Amino acid sequence: MAFLVGPGYDERFTTRDSERGWKLRAGFGGWTAEENRLFVRINSDGLRDREHPRAKPPRTLRIAVLGDSYMQAMNVPWPDAFPARLESELRTCLAPVVPEVINFGVSGYVTAQELLTFQLLAA
């Protein structure tokens, strides 16, 4: 299912959450038109990110990034978002270790919600 998302906060990308107030809607995709027109996909874990396996692959260094709308990056194509750029840059200098940056950013989150997200999803 996909929708065009206009200016301002759009609840179609989010759903209520009993611990954090709201979270990104797992598996959702839609068009944004706030600053740039682009299709945004939320992965099956409810993250603005690519899919990640639950079990960490061998020789992988996982890095969690937490934050608000700057980290969620709904207005830039995924390859230009900070988590994707960080992972790409780290690949050039960490071999043979493979960096895997996981984006836990959600627009509007404050530090307490970021901590809860980390505890619920990254632990």
Coordinates of C-alpha atoms in Angstrom, one line a residue:
M1 CA 0.0 0.0 0.0
A2 CA 1.4 3.5 -0.9
F3 CA 0.1 7.0 -0.4
L4 CA 1.3 10.5 -1.4
V5 CA 2.4 12.3 1.7
G6 CA 2.0 16.1 1.6
P7 CA 3.6 18.9 3.7
G8 CA 3.7 18.5 7.4
Y9 CA 3.6 15.5 9.8
D10 CA 1.8 12.6 8.2
E11 CA 0.4 9.8 10.4
R12 CA 0.3 7.3 7.5
F13 CA 3.9 6.5 8.1
T14 CA 3.4 6.0 11.8
T15 CA 1.3 3.9 14.2
R16 CA 0.6 4.2 17.9
D17 CA 3.0 2.5 20.3
S18 CA 2.2 1.8 24.0
E19 CA 5.9 2.4 25.1
R20 CA 7.0 5.2 22.8
G21 CA 3.8 7.0 21.8
W22 CA 4.3 6.3 18.1
K23 CA 6.6 4.3 15.8
L24 CA 7.1 3.9 12.1
R25 CA 4.6 1.6 10.4
A26 CA 6.5 -1.7 9.6
G27 CA 6.4 -2.6 5.9
F28 CA 4.8 0.7 4.8
G29 CA 5.8 2.6 1.7
G30 CA 4.6 5.9 0.4
W31 CA 5.5 9.1 -1.6
T32 CA 6.7 12.2 0.3
A33 CA 6.4 15.6 -1.2
E34 CA 7.4 17.8 1.8
E35 CA 10.8 18.9 0.5
N36 CA 11.5 16.4 -2.3
R37 CA 9.2 14.1 -4.0
L38 CA 10.4 10.6 -3.4
F39 CA 9.2 7.1 -2.4
V40 CA 10.0 6.1 1.2
R41 CA 10.0 2.5 2.4
I42 CA 9.8 1.5 6.0
N43 CA 11.3 -2.0 6.5
S44 CA 9.7 -5.0 8.2
D45 CA 11.1 -3.9 11.6
G46 CA 9.6 -0.5 11.4
L47 CA 12.8 1.3 10.5
R48 CA 13.6 3.8 7.6
D49 CA 16.3 1.5 6.4
R50 CA 17.0 -1.6 4.3
E51 CA 16.2 -5.0 5.7
H52 CA 18.7 -6.4 8.2
P53 CA 19.0 -10.1 9.3
R54 CA 18.2 -10.7 13.0
A55 CA 21.4 -12.7 13.4
K56 CA 24.6 -10.7 12.9
P57 CA 26.6 -12.1 10.1
P58 CA 30.2 -13.1 10.8
R59 CA 32.9 -10.4 10.6
T60 CA 30.2 -7.7 10.8
L61 CA 30.3 -4.6 13.0
R62 CA 26.8 -3.4 13.8
I63 CA 26.4 0.3 14.5
A64 CA 23.1 1.7 15.8
V65 CA 22.2 5.3 15.0
L66 CA 19.5 7.0 17.0
G67 CA 17.8 10.3 16.5
D68 CA 14.8 12.3 15.3
S69 CA 13.8 13.6 11.9
Y70 CA 17.4 14.3 10.9
M71 CA 18.3 10.7 11.3
Q72 CA 15.0 9.4 9.8
A73 CA 15.8 11.4 6.7
M74 CA 12.3 11.3 5.1
N75 CA 13.2 14.1 2.7
V76 CA 16.3 12.6 1.0
P77 CA 16.8 9.5 -1.1
W78 CA 18.0 6.6 1.1
P79 CA 21.5 6.5 -0.4
D80 CA 22.0 10.1 0.6
A81 CA 20.8 9.7 4.2
F82 CA 23.4 9.8 7.0
P83 CA 23.1 6.1 8.0
A84 CA 23.6 4.9 4.4
R85 CA 26.5 7.3 3.8
L86 CA 28.2 6.3 7.1
E87 CA 28.0 2.6 6.1
S88 CA 29.3 3.3 2.7
E89 CA 32.3 5.4 4.0
L90 CA 33.1 2.8 6.7
R91 CA 33.2 0.0 4.1
T92 CA 36.3 1.7 2.5
C93 CA 38.3 1.7 5.7
L94 CA 37.2 -1.3 7.9
A95 CA 37.9 -4.3 5.6
P96 CA 37.8 -7.2 6.3
V97 CA 35.2 -6.2 8.9
V98 CA 31.8 -5.4 7.3
P99 CA 30.0 -2.4 8.8
E100 CA 26.3 -2.6 9.1
V101 CA 24.7 0.7 10.2
I102 CA 21.1 0.3 11.4
N103 CA 18.9 3.4 11.4
F104 CA 16.6 3.7 14.5
G105 CA 15.7 7.4 13.9
V106 CA 12.1 8.5 14.1
S107 CA 10.8 12.0 13.5
G108 CA 9.9 13.8 16.6
Y109 CA 11.6 11.5 19.1
V110 CA 13.3 12.8 22.2
T111 CA 16.1 11.1 24.0
A112 CA 13.8 9.0 26.2
Q113 CA 12.0 7.6 23.1
E114 CA 15.4 6.9 21.4
L115 CA 16.6 5.0 24.5
L116 CA 13.3 3.0 24.6
T117 CA 13.7 2.2 20.8
F118 CA 17.2 1.0 21.4
Q119 CA 16.2 -1.2 24.3
L120 CA 13.2 -2.7 22.4
L121 CA 14.7 -3.2 19.0
A122 CA 18.5 -3.4 19.3
A123 CA 18.9 -5.5 22.4

